[in-house]
Amino acid sequence: MHYLRILLFTLVSIALGSCSGPVENKNLTAVMPVYKDSLYLQDYSIKYELGSPAVTMAFTDRNGVVQVLSKDGILRPNGGYFLHHGQLIPDRSYRPLGDKNIAAMTLYREQFIYLDDLAVLSNAWAGSLYLGHDLPHADLIQAGTDFDFLISDGKTLQFLSRDKAPWKAELETDSVVQIRYQKETNKFWILGQNSISTFDATTNTFRTAKKKERMTAFDLQGDRLVIGTPKGYFMMDADIDAQPGAIQDKLPVTEITWVETIGDNVWFGSPLGAFKKRDDGKFDYYYGKRWLPGNYVTHISKGKDNSILISTDGGLAQIVFRPMTLYQKAQYYEEQVRKRHIRLGFNASLDDMENGNVDTGRLSDSDNDGLWTSMYLAAEVFRYATTRSDEALQNCIESMDAMERLFNINDVPGFPSRSFERSGYIEQLHDPDRWQHTQDPEWDWKSTTSSDEAIGHIFAYGVMAELMENDLKQRAITLIDTLMGHIVDNDLYLVDFDGKPTTWGKWNPEYVNARPVMVGDRKINSSNIIAMLQTAYHFTGKEKYKEKAFDLMENHGYLENLMRPMKEIGRAPEDADEWSKMLSESWNHSDDEMYFLGYWGLYRYAFNDTLKTKYKEAILDHWEAERPERDGAWNIITALTGTPEFDLDHAAWYLREHPMDLITWNIKNSHRKDIEFIEPNFRKQTIKEVLPPDERPVQRHNANMFRLDKLGPEGTAEYSAGDIWLLPYWMGRYLGVISEPMAE
């Protein structure tokens, strides 16, 4: 926590003091909307684990001290900060408390109040507060005013006060669940399983009203009660004779274990996480180890510095809400990538972690090392073009070194390897059968490169060739020519070490046009190869690239293929070949990634204005189909066409709502009652409105944003923000649709 606070304050200084403005992007001629990068509240979790027993409750006093009550006594958080789990250890700060049978805690005037089997007591006020009681099994306490307290053992209520007469009564036909205090009326509210009661501390008046619903937790929100049940919650006026409102059951979880009003927000605990009601009536849902050490919530309270303490069966979570700009978030992610996600210059994942501990992971190879690194490299080029950051330039150089070596580490002219690694580890790498030995006994390289990598390469090199002014520009042009020369010279195939085309490196009309018109591969391969050929011609001036592109468009229908509306893409007919059927079982979200990366070269380097107009039509048609996913990258890339309508608000939402914790924790949403499910469909959209990124599984842009659950081994990997987040952010900055951070 201390470490992260220092980091974030440092980022504020960087953001407000040393950030350059974006380079003017003269190719955007329309009047574009701009997201003003002002402070918003970024949430993240600090977790303190405890195996057993479960945490009962936790509070923070006026000094910022946190105490946690468990069946083993009072505990305190130790050692935790963001991404590094802490522990709950015995609180030995005041030894005499260890000898007391403390059953409950609360706060009064921001000081800790304890309830044991003999008294209500505190270490504040020089320890002078000590009010004896005769309920040895009392485990509920609520503070009132003027050192007044109401306690209960579940059946009997006892009022204790320094100055007022004591009072005692039994809840004859019900059990006490919880007690709250209403300052405005000087009343204690008592929730039973099937009743609501009040005790007026001024007149010693006790009233009870029966309710039909079984009730589990409650709190006051202004002059209303918010009451949880096993089937949702209802509200009623804070009047013992008021009628309860209708049950609200469109919730993430309907079984309510705790209700807490904090500021203007109402928080709910459940057996499956916690959730907060938003101003728009929807809920922010905190489930799983991204947020909580255990999912059964026993207590919620206000923490220090705008944080929330959530007690669970697995320990304590502190949900922190930190004022932050997108630029500050970008600076955090830049550090995340450099510290934990650079393998030989590649943008890599951290794998084989132990329970989310980022210090235990290893940098992993990937089929898509070239693709993920292309996206990160392009992000750093945009960053450099926007800020002239020396750090961004050095990042570009190091990743470019890795990208170049993909070509020269193997003996196939112009063929980019998928990856490379030191020899002796093949059996420990992904897909060991794809790895080949080099002439250098120290190194191996990975074969079978696909079209995903090819379009990623050309996208990144095109961005670099356009925006860089140093030798990286020429190096990028050389690699564009190297790769595209290989593809054109090999009849529009990527030809591997064995002299055969790779499975997915095929743009030849014989392959592309063998697919029925509704099969997505026919459209995507046509779109990508034209974008790649245009990029090659734009930067090399070699006529063979232009001639090949026009041959494909004029003689083989590639322009028609790439212009085909997305609504016409679907499953192959029954009489189609098996390969086409396999390709079109459902929408391939990796295709979206390939399309949109290709759109940079398709639109930006169009041969003429007539084609550019057509390409824009195709891009906007695709964007329209993708709008429900609210993907930050797709919306920002669409802005390159100059259209003023590209869902900038959704792009900013994606960037704000993306979790800072990119660890592969288990996520579950399919049980939720507050989301509207839709019928199974070709695009695999499961619900009507996509969930925020911090409520769904961590994933790259090539995944289905409507995926609801991720179950299985968890906490074993951390994804890099280099391609997931930094690419849309820095492209948005370069295109001028995201502002530099606003001074507050």
PDB file of N, CA, C and O in Angstrom, residues 156-202:
ATOM      1  N   THR A 156     -32.051 -11.392  23.736  1.00  0.00           N
ATOM      2  CA  THR A 156     -32.257 -10.301  24.684  1.00  0.00           C
ATOM      3  C   THR A 156     -31.505  -9.061  24.221  1.00  0.00           C
ATOM      4  O   THR A 156     -30.374  -9.150  23.727  1.00  0.00           O
ATOM      5  N   LEU A 157     -32.118  -7.899  24.407  1.00  0.00           N
ATOM      6  CA  LEU A 157     -31.505  -6.611  24.116  1.00  0.00           C
ATOM      7  C   LEU A 157     -31.197  -5.908  25.429  1.00  0.00           C
ATOM      8  O   LEU A 157     -32.016  -5.926  26.366  1.00  0.00           O
ATOM      9  N   GLN A 158     -30.021  -5.298  25.512  1.00  0.00           N
ATOM     10  CA  GLN A 158     -29.679  -4.550  26.716  1.00  0.00           C
ATOM     11  C   GLN A 158     -29.073  -3.213  26.316  1.00  0.00           C
ATOM     12  O   GLN A 158     -28.154  -3.147  25.493  1.00  0.00           O
ATOM     13  N   PHE A 159     -29.615  -2.141  26.885  1.00  0.00           N
ATOM     14  CA  PHE A 159     -29.143  -0.783  26.640  1.00  0.00           C
ATOM     15  C   PHE A 159     -28.194  -0.384  27.757  1.00  0.00           C
ATOM     16  O   PHE A 159     -28.505  -0.515  28.950  1.00  0.00           O
ATOM     17  N   LEU A 160     -27.017   0.119  27.374  1.00  0.00           N
ATOM     18  CA  LEU A 160     -25.999   0.527  28.332  1.00  0.00           C
ATOM     19  C   LEU A 160     -25.613   1.968  28.060  1.00  0.00           C
ATOM     20  O   LEU A 160     -25.474   2.372  26.905  1.00  0.00           O
ATOM     21  N   SER A 161     -25.420   2.749  29.112  1.00  0.00           N
ATOM     22  CA  SER A 161     -25.099   4.153  28.934  1.00  0.00           C
ATOM     23  C   SER A 161     -24.344   4.673  30.143  1.00  0.00           C
ATOM     24  O   SER A 161     -24.525   4.183  31.271  1.00  0.00           O
ATOM     25  N   ARG A 162     -23.500   5.656  29.900  1.00  0.00           N
ATOM     26  CA  ARG A 162     -22.821   6.310  31.020  1.00  0.00           C
ATOM     27  C   ARG A 162     -23.797   7.103  31.882  1.00  0.00           C
ATOM     28  O   ARG A 162     -23.659   7.172  33.109  1.00  0.00           O
ATOM     29  N   ASP A 163     -24.793   7.726  31.207  1.00  0.00           N
ATOM     30  CA  ASP A 163     -25.638   8.699  31.908  1.00  0.00           C
ATOM     31  C   ASP A 163     -27.104   8.309  32.006  1.00  0.00           C
ATOM     32  O   ASP A 163     -27.819   8.818  32.873  1.00  0.00           O
ATOM     33  N   LYS A 164     -27.565   7.442  31.115  1.00  0.00           N
ATOM     34  CA  LYS A 164     -28.997   7.117  31.088  1.00  0.00           C
ATOM     35  C   LYS A 164     -29.251   5.813  31.830  1.00  0.00           C
ATOM     36  O   LYS A 164     -28.346   4.992  32.037  1.00  0.00           O
ATOM     37  N   ALA A 165     -30.498   5.652  32.175  1.00  0.00           N
ATOM     38  CA  ALA A 165     -30.891   4.446  32.901  1.00  0.00           C
ATOM     39  C   ALA A 165     -30.762   3.227  31.999  1.00  0.00           C
ATOM     40  O   ALA A 165     -31.054   3.293  30.804  1.00  0.00           O
ATOM     41  N   PRO A 166     -30.332   2.111  32.555  1.00  0.00           N
ATOM     42  CA  PRO A 166     -30.245   0.891  31.745  1.00  0.00           C
ATOM     43  C   PRO A 166     -31.635   0.400  31.361  1.00  0.00           C
ATOM     44  O   PRO A 166     -32.642   0.738  31.996  1.00  0.00           O
ATOM     45  N   TRP A 167     -31.665  -0.425  30.322  1.00  0.00           N
ATOM     46  CA  TRP A 167     -32.942  -0.965  29.813  1.00  0.00           C
ATOM     47  C   TRP A 167     -32.673  -2.342  29.269  1.00  0.00           C
ATOM     48  O   TRP A 167     -31.583  -2.622  28.719  1.00  0.00           O
ATOM     49  N   LYS A 168     -33.677  -3.196  29.355  1.00  0.00           N
ATOM     50  CA  LYS A 168     -33.487  -4.569  28.909  1.00  0.00           C
ATOM     51  C   LYS A 168     -34.823  -5.141  28.463  1.00  0.00           C
ATOM     52  O   LYS A 168     -35.865  -4.858  29.071  1.00  0.00           O
ATOM     53  N   ALA A 169     -34.793  -5.894  27.371  1.00  0.00           N
ATOM     54  CA  ALA A 169     -36.032  -6.516  26.883  1.00  0.00           C
ATOM     55  C   ALA A 169     -35.667  -7.718  26.026  1.00  0.00           C
ATOM     56  O   ALA A 169     -34.541  -7.843  25.528  1.00  0.00           O
ATOM     57  N   GLU A 170     -36.653  -8.598  25.860  1.00  0.00           N
ATOM     58  CA  GLU A 170     -36.446  -9.777  25.021  1.00  0.00           C
ATOM     59  C   GLU A 170     -37.247  -9.657  23.744  1.00  0.00           C
ATOM     60  O   GLU A 170     -38.344  -9.097  23.729  1.00  0.00           O
ATOM     61  N   LEU A 171     -36.677 -10.177  22.658  1.00  0.00           N
ATOM     62  CA  LEU A 171     -37.408 -10.296  21.402  1.00  0.00           C
ATOM     63  C   LEU A 171     -38.066 -11.666  21.440  1.00  0.00           C
ATOM     64  O   LEU A 171     -37.471 -12.669  21.068  1.00  0.00           O
ATOM     65  N   GLU A 172     -39.292 -11.704  21.945  1.00  0.00           N
ATOM     66  CA  GLU A 172     -39.895 -12.957  22.398  1.00  0.00           C
ATOM     67  C   GLU A 172     -40.054 -14.016  21.320  1.00  0.00           C
ATOM     68  O   GLU A 172     -39.825 -15.197  21.564  1.00  0.00           O
ATOM     69  N   THR A 173     -40.455 -13.620  20.123  1.00  0.00           N
ATOM     70  CA  THR A 173     -40.767 -14.625  19.098  1.00  0.00           C
ATOM     71  C   THR A 173     -39.826 -14.545  17.901  1.00  0.00           C
ATOM     72  O   THR A 173     -40.154 -15.034  16.821  1.00  0.00           O
ATOM     73  N   ASP A 174     -38.690 -13.929  18.084  1.00  0.00           N
ATOM     74  CA  ASP A 174     -37.784 -13.764  16.944  1.00  0.00           C
ATOM     75  C   ASP A 174     -36.348 -13.743  17.447  1.00  0.00           C
ATOM     76  O   ASP A 174     -36.094 -13.719  18.660  1.00  0.00           O
ATOM     77  N   SER A 175     -35.410 -13.754  16.528  1.00  0.00           N
ATOM     78  CA  SER A 175     -33.992 -13.681  16.863  1.00  0.00           C
ATOM     79  C   SER A 175     -33.407 -12.403  16.289  1.00  0.00           C
ATOM     80  O   SER A 175     -33.693 -12.029  15.146  1.00  0.00           O
ATOM     81  N   VAL A 176     -32.570 -11.735  17.074  1.00  0.00           N
ATOM     82  CA  VAL A 176     -31.944 -10.501  16.619  1.00  0.00           C
ATOM     83  C   VAL A 176     -30.844 -10.829  15.615  1.00  0.00           C
ATOM     84  O   VAL A 176     -29.967 -11.651  15.878  1.00  0.00           O
ATOM     85  N   VAL A 177     -30.900 -10.149  14.490  1.00  0.00           N
ATOM     86  CA  VAL A 177     -29.903 -10.345  13.441  1.00  0.00           C
ATOM     87  C   VAL A 177     -28.870  -9.223  13.455  1.00  0.00           C
ATOM     88  O   VAL A 177     -27.665  -9.462  13.330  1.00  0.00           O
ATOM     89  N   GLN A 178     -29.340  -7.991  13.636  1.00  0.00           N
ATOM     90  CA  GLN A 178     -28.439  -6.850  13.515  1.00  0.00           C
ATOM     91  C   GLN A 178     -29.074  -5.643  14.185  1.00  0.00           C
ATOM     92  O   GLN A 178     -30.303  -5.552  14.328  1.00  0.00           O
ATOM     93  N   ILE A 179     -28.226  -4.674  14.597  1.00  0.00           N
ATOM     94  CA  ILE A 179     -28.696  -3.434  15.221  1.00  0.00           C
ATOM     95  C   ILE A 179     -28.056  -2.257  14.492  1.00  0.00           C
ATOM     96  O   ILE A 179     -26.866  -2.284  14.174  1.00  0.00           O
ATOM     97  N   ARG A 180     -28.857  -1.218  14.243  1.00  0.00           N
ATOM     98  CA  ARG A 180     -28.353   0.025  13.644  1.00  0.00           C
ATOM     99  C   ARG A 180     -28.866   1.211  14.463  1.00  0.00           C
ATOM    100  O   ARG A 180     -29.840   1.091  15.214  1.00  0.00           O
ATOM    101  N   TYR A 181     -28.217   2.356  14.273  1.00  0.00           N
ATOM    102  CA  TYR A 181     -28.610   3.554  15.019  1.00  0.00           C
ATOM    103  C   TYR A 181     -28.918   4.690  14.055  1.00  0.00           C
ATOM    104  O   TYR A 181     -28.180   4.931  13.100  1.00  0.00           O
ATOM    105  N   GLN A 182     -30.030   5.399  14.327  1.00  0.00           N
ATOM    106  CA  GLN A 182     -30.442   6.561  13.536  1.00  0.00           C
ATOM    107  C   GLN A 182     -30.257   7.808  14.384  1.00  0.00           C
ATOM    108  O   GLN A 182     -31.024   8.067  15.326  1.00  0.00           O
ATOM    109  N   LYS A 183     -29.240   8.579  14.054  1.00  0.00           N
ATOM    110  CA  LYS A 183     -28.867   9.732  14.866  1.00  0.00           C
ATOM    111  C   LYS A 183     -29.969  10.785  14.893  1.00  0.00           C
ATOM    112  O   LYS A 183     -30.237  11.404  15.937  1.00  0.00           O
ATOM    113  N   GLU A 184     -30.626  10.993  13.763  1.00  0.00           N
ATOM    114  CA  GLU A 184     -31.612  12.074  13.655  1.00  0.00           C
ATOM    115  C   GLU A 184     -32.781  11.890  14.628  1.00  0.00           C
ATOM    116  O   GLU A 184     -33.371  12.862  15.113  1.00  0.00           O
ATOM    117  N   THR A 185     -33.133  10.651  14.911  1.00  0.00           N
ATOM    118  CA  THR A 185     -34.277  10.375  15.786  1.00  0.00           C
ATOM    119  C   THR A 185     -33.861   9.786  17.132  1.00  0.00           C
ATOM    120  O   THR A 185     -34.713   9.532  17.984  1.00  0.00           O
ATOM    121  N   ASN A 186     -32.558   9.577  17.323  1.00  0.00           N
ATOM    122  CA  ASN A 186     -32.036   8.939  18.531  1.00  0.00           C
ATOM    123  C   ASN A 186     -32.696   7.588  18.765  1.00  0.00           C
ATOM    124  O   ASN A 186     -33.042   7.222  19.891  1.00  0.00           O
ATOM    125  N   LYS A 187     -32.847   6.842  17.666  1.00  0.00           N
ATOM    126  CA  LYS A 187     -33.463   5.520  17.754  1.00  0.00           C
ATOM    127  C   LYS A 187     -32.479   4.442  17.321  1.00  0.00           C
ATOM    128  O   LYS A 187     -31.707   4.623  16.374  1.00  0.00           O
ATOM    129  N   PHE A 188     -32.556   3.331  18.036  1.00  0.00           N
ATOM    130  CA  PHE A 188     -31.888   2.117  17.590  1.00  0.00           C
ATOM    131  C   PHE A 188     -32.896   1.294  16.795  1.00  0.00           C
ATOM    132  O   PHE A 188     -34.051   1.129  17.218  1.00  0.00           O
ATOM    133  N   TRP A 189     -32.459   0.798  15.660  1.00  0.00           N
ATOM    134  CA  TRP A 189     -33.286  -0.100  14.862  1.00  0.00           C
ATOM    135  C   TRP A 189     -32.748  -1.519  15.038  1.00  0.00           C
ATOM    136  O   TRP A 189     -31.541  -1.744  14.958  1.00  0.00           O
ATOM    137  N   ILE A 190     -33.674  -2.441  15.286  1.00  0.00           N
ATOM    138  CA  ILE A 190     -33.293  -3.833  15.537  1.00  0.00           C
ATOM    139  C   ILE A 190     -33.922  -4.708  14.464  1.00  0.00           C
ATOM    140  O   ILE A 190     -35.152  -4.687  14.273  1.00  0.00           O
ATOM    141  N   LEU A 191     -33.090  -5.423  13.763  1.00  0.00           N
ATOM    142  CA  LEU A 191     -33.586  -6.331  12.724  1.00  0.00           C
ATOM    143  C   LEU A 191     -33.655  -7.734  13.291  1.00  0.00           C
ATOM    144  O   LEU A 191     -32.657  -8.273  13.789  1.00  0.00           O
ATOM    145  N   GLY A 192     -34.846  -8.325  13.236  1.00  0.00           N
ATOM    146  CA  GLY A 192     -35.006  -9.738  13.544  1.00  0.00           C
ATOM    147  C   GLY A 192     -35.136 -10.518  12.254  1.00  0.00           C
ATOM    148  O   GLY A 192     -35.220  -9.942  11.165  1.00  0.00           O
ATOM    149  N   GLN A 193     -35.171 -11.810  12.348  1.00  0.00           N
ATOM    150  CA  GLN A 193     -35.344 -12.609  11.142  1.00  0.00           C
ATOM    151  C   GLN A 193     -36.683 -12.327  10.481  1.00  0.00           C
ATOM    152  O   GLN A 193     -36.783 -12.337   9.248  1.00  0.00           O
ATOM    153  N   ASN A 194     -37.689 -12.042  11.299  1.00  0.00           N
ATOM    154  CA  ASN A 194     -39.026 -11.781  10.754  1.00  0.00           C
ATOM    155  C   ASN A 194     -39.683 -10.552  11.363  1.00  0.00           C
ATOM    156  O   ASN A 194     -40.910 -10.409  11.324  1.00  0.00           O
ATOM    157  N   SER A 195     -38.874  -9.650  11.928  1.00  0.00           N
ATOM    158  CA  SER A 195     -39.462  -8.459  12.551  1.00  0.00           C
ATOM    159  C   SER A 195     -38.480  -7.303  12.491  1.00  0.00           C
ATOM    160  O   SER A 195     -37.270  -7.488  12.339  1.00  0.00           O
ATOM    161  N   ILE A 196     -39.041  -6.104  12.611  1.00  0.00           N
ATOM    162  CA  ILE A 196     -38.240  -4.889  12.735  1.00  0.00           C
ATOM    163  C   ILE A 196     -38.721  -4.162  13.982  1.00  0.00           C
ATOM    164  O   ILE A 196     -39.929  -3.990  14.191  1.00  0.00           O
ATOM    165  N   SER A 197     -37.769  -3.752  14.806  1.00  0.00           N
ATOM    166  CA  SER A 197     -38.124  -3.090  16.061  1.00  0.00           C
ATOM    167  C   SER A 197     -37.347  -1.794  16.191  1.00  0.00           C
ATOM    168  O   SER A 197     -36.323  -1.587  15.527  1.00  0.00           O
ATOM    169  N   THR A 198     -37.835  -0.929  17.058  1.00  0.00           N
ATOM    170  CA  THR A 198     -37.113   0.297  17.383  1.00  0.00           C
ATOM    171  C   THR A 198     -37.030   0.445  18.892  1.00  0.00           C
ATOM    172  O   THR A 198     -37.934   0.028  19.637  1.00  0.00           O
ATOM    173  N   PHE A 199     -35.922   1.048  19.316  1.00  0.00           N
ATOM    174  CA  PHE A 199     -35.780   1.415  20.717  1.00  0.00           C
ATOM    175  C   PHE A 199     -35.400   2.875  20.760  1.00  0.00           C
ATOM    176  O   PHE A 199     -34.362   3.285  20.218  1.00  0.00           O
ATOM    177  N   ASP A 200     -36.259   3.676  21.402  1.00  0.00           N
ATOM    178  CA  ASP A 200     -36.022   5.109  21.547  1.00  0.00           C
ATOM    179  C   ASP A 200     -35.231   5.325  22.831  1.00  0.00           C
ATOM    180  O   ASP A 200     -35.738   5.095  23.935  1.00  0.00           O
ATOM    181  N   ALA A 201     -33.963   5.732  22.671  1.00  0.00           N
ATOM    182  CA  ALA A 201     -33.080   5.870  23.830  1.00  0.00           C
ATOM    183  C   ALA A 201     -33.457   7.050  24.708  1.00  0.00           C
ATOM    184  O   ALA A 201     -32.974   7.157  25.841  1.00  0.00           O
ATOM    185  N   THR A 202     -34.299   7.943  24.219  1.00  0.00           N
ATOM    186  CA  THR A 202     -34.731   9.100  25.019  1.00  0.00           C
ATOM    187  C   THR A 202     -35.870   8.733  25.955  1.00  0.00           C
ATOM    188  O   THR A 202     -35.906   9.130  27.122  1.00  0.00           O
TER     189      THR A 202
END
